[in-house]
Amino acid sequence: MKGRIILYGWLLSWILMIGGLGTMEWAMETGEPVFILGLFMFMVFVIFCLLVIKYQKEADKAADEFDHWFERTFGNTR
């Protein structure tokens, strides 16, 4: 269960990373005080990356389970 939470959290944190980078860039261009918000959004991605590194075995197992589920569900579509 821990591996699934880390894996899916890491996948969803990509959205926050892109949004955070865009927010930080927008803050630098316009001078609006949203740089810290963008930094926090980006740090969610960094934290999940560190969790994937620390719990690599659990995350790999969750990725394999997802791969097997995907193959069972969509594998024989011709």
CSV table of N, CA and C in Angstrom, one decimal:
chain,number,residue,atom,x,y,z
A,1,MET,N,0.8,-1.2,0.0
A,1,MET,CA,0.0,0.0,0.0
A,1,MET,C,0.9,1.3,0.0
A,2,LYS,N,2.0,1.2,0.8
A,2,LYS,CA,2.8,2.4,0.8
A,2,LYS,C,3.4,2.7,-0.6
A,3,GLY,N,3.8,1.6,-1.3
A,3,GLY,CA,4.4,1.8,-2.6
A,3,GLY,C,3.4,2.4,-3.6
A,4,ARG,N,2.1,2.0,-3.5
A,4,ARG,CA,1.1,2.6,-4.4
A,4,ARG,C,0.9,4.1,-4.1
A,5,ILE,N,0.9,4.4,-2.8
A,5,ILE,CA,0.7,5.9,-2.4
A,5,ILE,C,1.9,6.7,-3.0
A,6,ILE,N,3.1,6.2,-2.8
A,6,ILE,CA,4.3,6.9,-3.2
A,6,ILE,C,4.3,7.0,-4.7
A,7,LEU,N,4.0,5.9,-5.4
A,7,LEU,CA,4.0,5.9,-6.9
A,7,LEU,C,3.0,6.8,-7.5
A,8,TYR,N,1.7,6.7,-7.0
A,8,TYR,CA,0.7,7.6,-7.6
A,8,TYR,C,0.9,9.0,-7.2
A,9,GLY,N,1.4,9.2,-5.9
A,9,GLY,CA,1.7,10.6,-5.5
A,9,GLY,C,2.7,11.2,-6.4
A,10,TRP,N,3.8,10.4,-6.7
A,10,TRP,CA,4.8,10.9,-7.5
A,10,TRP,C,4.3,11.3,-8.9
A,11,LEU,N,3.4,10.4,-9.5
A,11,LEU,CA,2.9,10.7,-10.8
A,11,LEU,C,2.0,12.0,-10.8
A,12,LEU,N,1.2,12.1,-9.8
A,12,LEU,CA,0.4,13.3,-9.7
A,12,LEU,C,1.2,14.6,-9.3
A,13,SER,N,2.3,14.4,-8.7
A,13,SER,CA,3.2,15.5,-8.3
A,13,SER,C,3.8,16.2,-9.5
A,14,TRP,N,3.9,15.5,-10.7
A,14,TRP,CA,4.4,16.1,-11.9
A,14,TRP,C,3.5,17.3,-12.3
A,15,ILE,N,2.2,17.2,-12.1
A,15,ILE,CA,1.3,18.3,-12.4
A,15,ILE,C,1.7,19.5,-11.5
A,16,LEU,N,1.9,19.2,-10.2
A,16,LEU,CA,2.3,20.3,-9.3
A,16,LEU,C,3.7,20.9,-9.7
A,17,MET,N,4.6,20.0,-10.1
A,17,MET,CA,5.9,20.5,-10.5
A,17,MET,C,5.8,21.5,-11.7
A,18,ILE,N,5.1,21.1,-12.7
A,18,ILE,CA,4.9,22.0,-13.8
A,18,ILE,C,4.2,23.3,-13.4
A,19,GLY,N,3.1,23.2,-12.6
A,19,GLY,CA,2.4,24.4,-12.2
A,19,GLY,C,3.3,25.2,-11.3
A,20,GLY,N,4.1,24.6,-10.4
A,20,GLY,CA,5.0,25.4,-9.6
A,20,GLY,C,6.1,26.1,-10.4
A,21,LEU,N,6.7,25.5,-11.4
A,21,LEU,CA,7.7,26.1,-12.2
A,21,LEU,C,7.0,27.3,-13.0
A,22,GLY,N,5.8,27.1,-13.5
A,22,GLY,CA,5.1,28.2,-14.2
A,22,GLY,C,4.8,29.3,-13.2
A,23,THR,N,4.4,29.0,-12.0
A,23,THR,CA,4.1,30.1,-11.0
A,23,THR,C,5.3,30.8,-10.6
A,24,MET,N,6.5,30.1,-10.4
A,24,MET,CA,7.7,30.9,-10.1
A,24,MET,C,8.1,31.8,-11.2
A,25,GLU,N,8.0,31.3,-12.5
A,25,GLU,CA,8.4,32.1,-13.6
A,25,GLU,C,7.5,33.3,-13.7
A,26,TRP,N,6.2,33.1,-13.5
A,26,TRP,CA,5.3,34.2,-13.6
A,26,TRP,C,5.6,35.2,-12.5
A,27,ALA,N,6.0,34.8,-11.3
A,27,ALA,CA,6.3,35.7,-10.2
A,27,ALA,C,7.6,36.5,-10.6
A,28,MET,N,8.5,35.9,-11.2
A,28,MET,CA,9.8,36.6,-11.6
A,28,MET,C,9.5,37.6,-12.7
A,29,GLU,N,8.6,37.3,-13.6
A,29,GLU,CA,8.3,38.2,-14.7
A,29,GLU,C,7.4,39.4,-14.3
A,30,THR,N,6.4,39.1,-13.5
A,30,THR,CA,5.5,40.2,-13.1
A,30,THR,C,5.7,40.8,-11.8
A,31,GLY,N,6.5,40.2,-10.9
A,31,GLY,CA,6.8,40.7,-9.6
A,31,GLY,C,5.7,40.5,-8.6
A,32,GLU,N,4.7,39.6,-8.9
A,32,GLU,CA,3.6,39.3,-8.0
A,32,GLU,C,4.1,38.4,-6.9
A,33,PRO,N,3.6,38.5,-5.7
A,33,PRO,CA,4.1,37.7,-4.6
A,33,PRO,C,3.6,36.3,-4.5
A,34,VAL,N,3.9,35.5,-5.6
A,34,VAL,CA,3.4,34.1,-5.6
A,34,VAL,C,4.6,33.1,-5.8
A,35,PHE,N,5.8,33.6,-5.6
A,35,PHE,CA,7.0,32.8,-5.8
A,35,PHE,C,7.0,31.7,-4.8
A,36,ILE,N,6.7,32.0,-3.5
A,36,ILE,CA,6.7,31.0,-2.4
A,36,ILE,C,5.7,29.9,-2.7
A,37,LEU,N,4.5,30.3,-3.2
A,37,LEU,CA,3.5,29.3,-3.6
A,37,LEU,C,4.0,28.3,-4.7
A,38,GLY,N,4.7,28.9,-5.7
A,38,GLY,CA,5.3,28.0,-6.7
A,38,GLY,C,6.4,27.1,-6.2
A,39,LEU,N,7.1,27.7,-5.2
A,39,LEU,CA,8.2,26.9,-4.6
A,39,LEU,C,7.6,25.7,-3.8
A,40,PHE,N,6.6,25.9,-3.1
A,40,PHE,CA,5.9,24.9,-2.3
A,40,PHE,C,5.4,23.8,-3.3
A,41,MET,N,4.8,24.2,-4.4
A,41,MET,CA,4.2,23.3,-5.3
A,41,MET,C,5.4,22.4,-5.9
A,42,PHE,N,6.5,23.0,-6.2
A,42,PHE,CA,7.6,22.3,-6.8
A,42,PHE,C,8.2,21.4,-5.7
A,43,MET,N,8.2,21.8,-4.5
A,43,MET,CA,8.8,20.9,-3.4
A,43,MET,C,8.0,19.7,-3.2
A,44,VAL,N,6.7,19.7,-3.5
A,44,VAL,CA,5.9,18.4,-3.4
A,44,VAL,C,6.5,17.4,-4.3
A,45,PHE,N,6.9,17.8,-5.5
A,45,PHE,CA,7.5,16.9,-6.4
A,45,PHE,C,8.9,16.4,-5.9
A,46,VAL,N,9.7,17.3,-5.3
A,46,VAL,CA,11.0,16.9,-4.8
A,46,VAL,C,10.8,15.9,-3.6
A,47,ILE,N,9.8,16.1,-2.8
A,47,ILE,CA,9.6,15.2,-1.7
A,47,ILE,C,9.2,13.8,-2.2
A,48,PHE,N,8.3,13.8,-3.1
A,48,PHE,CA,7.9,12.4,-3.7
A,48,PHE,C,9.0,11.8,-4.4
A,49,CYS,N,9.9,12.5,-5.0
A,49,CYS,CA,11.1,11.9,-5.7
A,49,CYS,C,12.0,11.3,-4.6
A,50,LEU,N,12.2,12.0,-3.5
A,50,LEU,CA,13.0,11.4,-2.4
A,50,LEU,C,12.3,10.2,-1.8
A,51,LEU,N,11.0,10.2,-1.7
A,51,LEU,CA,10.3,9.0,-1.2
A,51,LEU,C,10.5,7.8,-2.1
A,52,VAL,N,10.4,8.1,-3.4
A,52,VAL,CA,10.6,7.0,-4.4
A,52,VAL,C,12.0,6.4,-4.3
A,53,ILE,N,13.0,7.3,-4.1
A,53,ILE,CA,14.4,6.8,-3.9
A,53,ILE,C,14.5,6.0,-2.6
A,54,LYS,N,13.9,6.5,-1.6
A,54,LYS,CA,14.1,5.8,-0.3
A,54,LYS,C,13.3,4.5,-0.3
A,55,TYR,N,12.2,4.4,-0.8
A,55,TYR,CA,11.3,3.2,-0.8
A,55,TYR,C,11.2,2.7,-2.2
A,56,GLN,N,12.4,2.4,-2.9
A,56,GLN,CA,12.4,2.0,-4.2
A,56,GLN,C,11.8,0.6,-4.4
A,57,LYS,N,12.0,-0.3,-3.5
A,57,LYS,CA,11.5,-1.6,-3.7
A,57,LYS,C,10.0,-1.6,-3.7
A,58,GLU,N,9.4,-0.9,-2.7
A,58,GLU,CA,7.9,-0.8,-2.7
A,58,GLU,C,7.3,-0.1,-3.9
A,59,ALA,N,8.0,0.9,-4.4
A,59,ALA,CA,7.5,1.6,-5.6
A,59,ALA,C,7.7,0.8,-6.8
A,60,ASP,N,8.7,0.0,-6.9
A,60,ASP,CA,8.9,-0.9,-8.1
A,60,ASP,C,7.8,-2.0,-8.1
A,61,LYS,N,7.5,-2.5,-6.9
A,61,LYS,CA,6.5,-3.5,-6.8
A,61,LYS,C,5.1,-2.9,-7.2
A,62,ALA,N,4.8,-1.7,-6.8
A,62,ALA,CA,3.6,-1.1,-7.2
A,62,ALA,C,3.5,-0.8,-8.7
A,63,ALA,N,4.7,-0.4,-9.2
A,63,ALA,CA,4.7,-0.2,-10.7
A,63,ALA,C,4.5,-1.5,-11.4
A,64,ASP,N,5.1,-2.6,-10.9
A,64,ASP,CA,4.9,-3.9,-11.6
A,64,ASP,C,3.4,-4.3,-11.5
A,65,GLU,N,2.8,-4.1,-10.3
A,65,GLU,CA,1.4,-4.4,-10.2
A,65,GLU,C,0.5,-3.6,-11.2
A,66,PHE,N,0.8,-2.3,-11.3
A,66,PHE,CA,0.1,-1.5,-12.3
A,66,PHE,C,0.3,-2.0,-13.7
A,67,ASP,N,1.5,-2.4,-14.0
A,67,ASP,CA,1.8,-2.9,-15.4
A,67,ASP,C,1.0,-4.2,-15.6
A,68,HIS,N,1.0,-5.1,-14.7
A,68,HIS,CA,0.2,-6.3,-14.9
A,68,HIS,C,-1.3,-6.0,-15.0
A,69,TRP,N,-1.8,-5.1,-14.2
A,69,TRP,CA,-3.2,-4.7,-14.3
A,69,TRP,C,-3.5,-4.1,-15.7
A,70,PHE,N,-2.6,-3.3,-16.2
A,70,PHE,CA,-2.8,-2.6,-17.5
A,70,PHE,C,-2.8,-3.7,-18.6
A,71,GLU,N,-1.9,-4.6,-18.5
A,71,GLU,CA,-1.8,-5.7,-19.5
A,71,GLU,C,-3.0,-6.5,-19.5
A,72,ARG,N,-3.5,-6.9,-18.3
A,72,ARG,CA,-4.8,-7.7,-18.2
A,72,ARG,C,-6.0,-6.9,-18.8
A,73,THR,N,-6.0,-5.6,-18.5
A,73,THR,CA,-7.2,-4.9,-18.9
A,73,THR,C,-7.2,-4.5,-20.4
A,74,PHE,N,-6.0,-4.0,-20.8
A,74,PHE,CA,-6.0,-3.5,-22.2
A,74,PHE,C,-5.0,-4.3,-23.1
A,75,GLY,N,-4.5,-5.4,-22.7
A,75,GLY,CA,-3.5,-6.1,-23.4
A,75,GLY,C,-4.0,-6.8,-24.7
A,76,ASN,N,-5.2,-7.3,-24.7
A,76,ASN,CA,-5.7,-8.1,-25.8
A,76,ASN,C,-6.7,-7.4,-26.6
A,77,THR,N,-6.5,-6.1,-26.9
A,77,THR,CA,-7.4,-5.3,-27.7
A,77,THR,C,-6.9,-5.3,-29.1
A,78,ARG,N,-7.5,-6.0,-30.0
A,78,ARG,CA,-7.1,-6.0,-31.4
A,78,ARG,C,-8.3,-5.8,-32.3
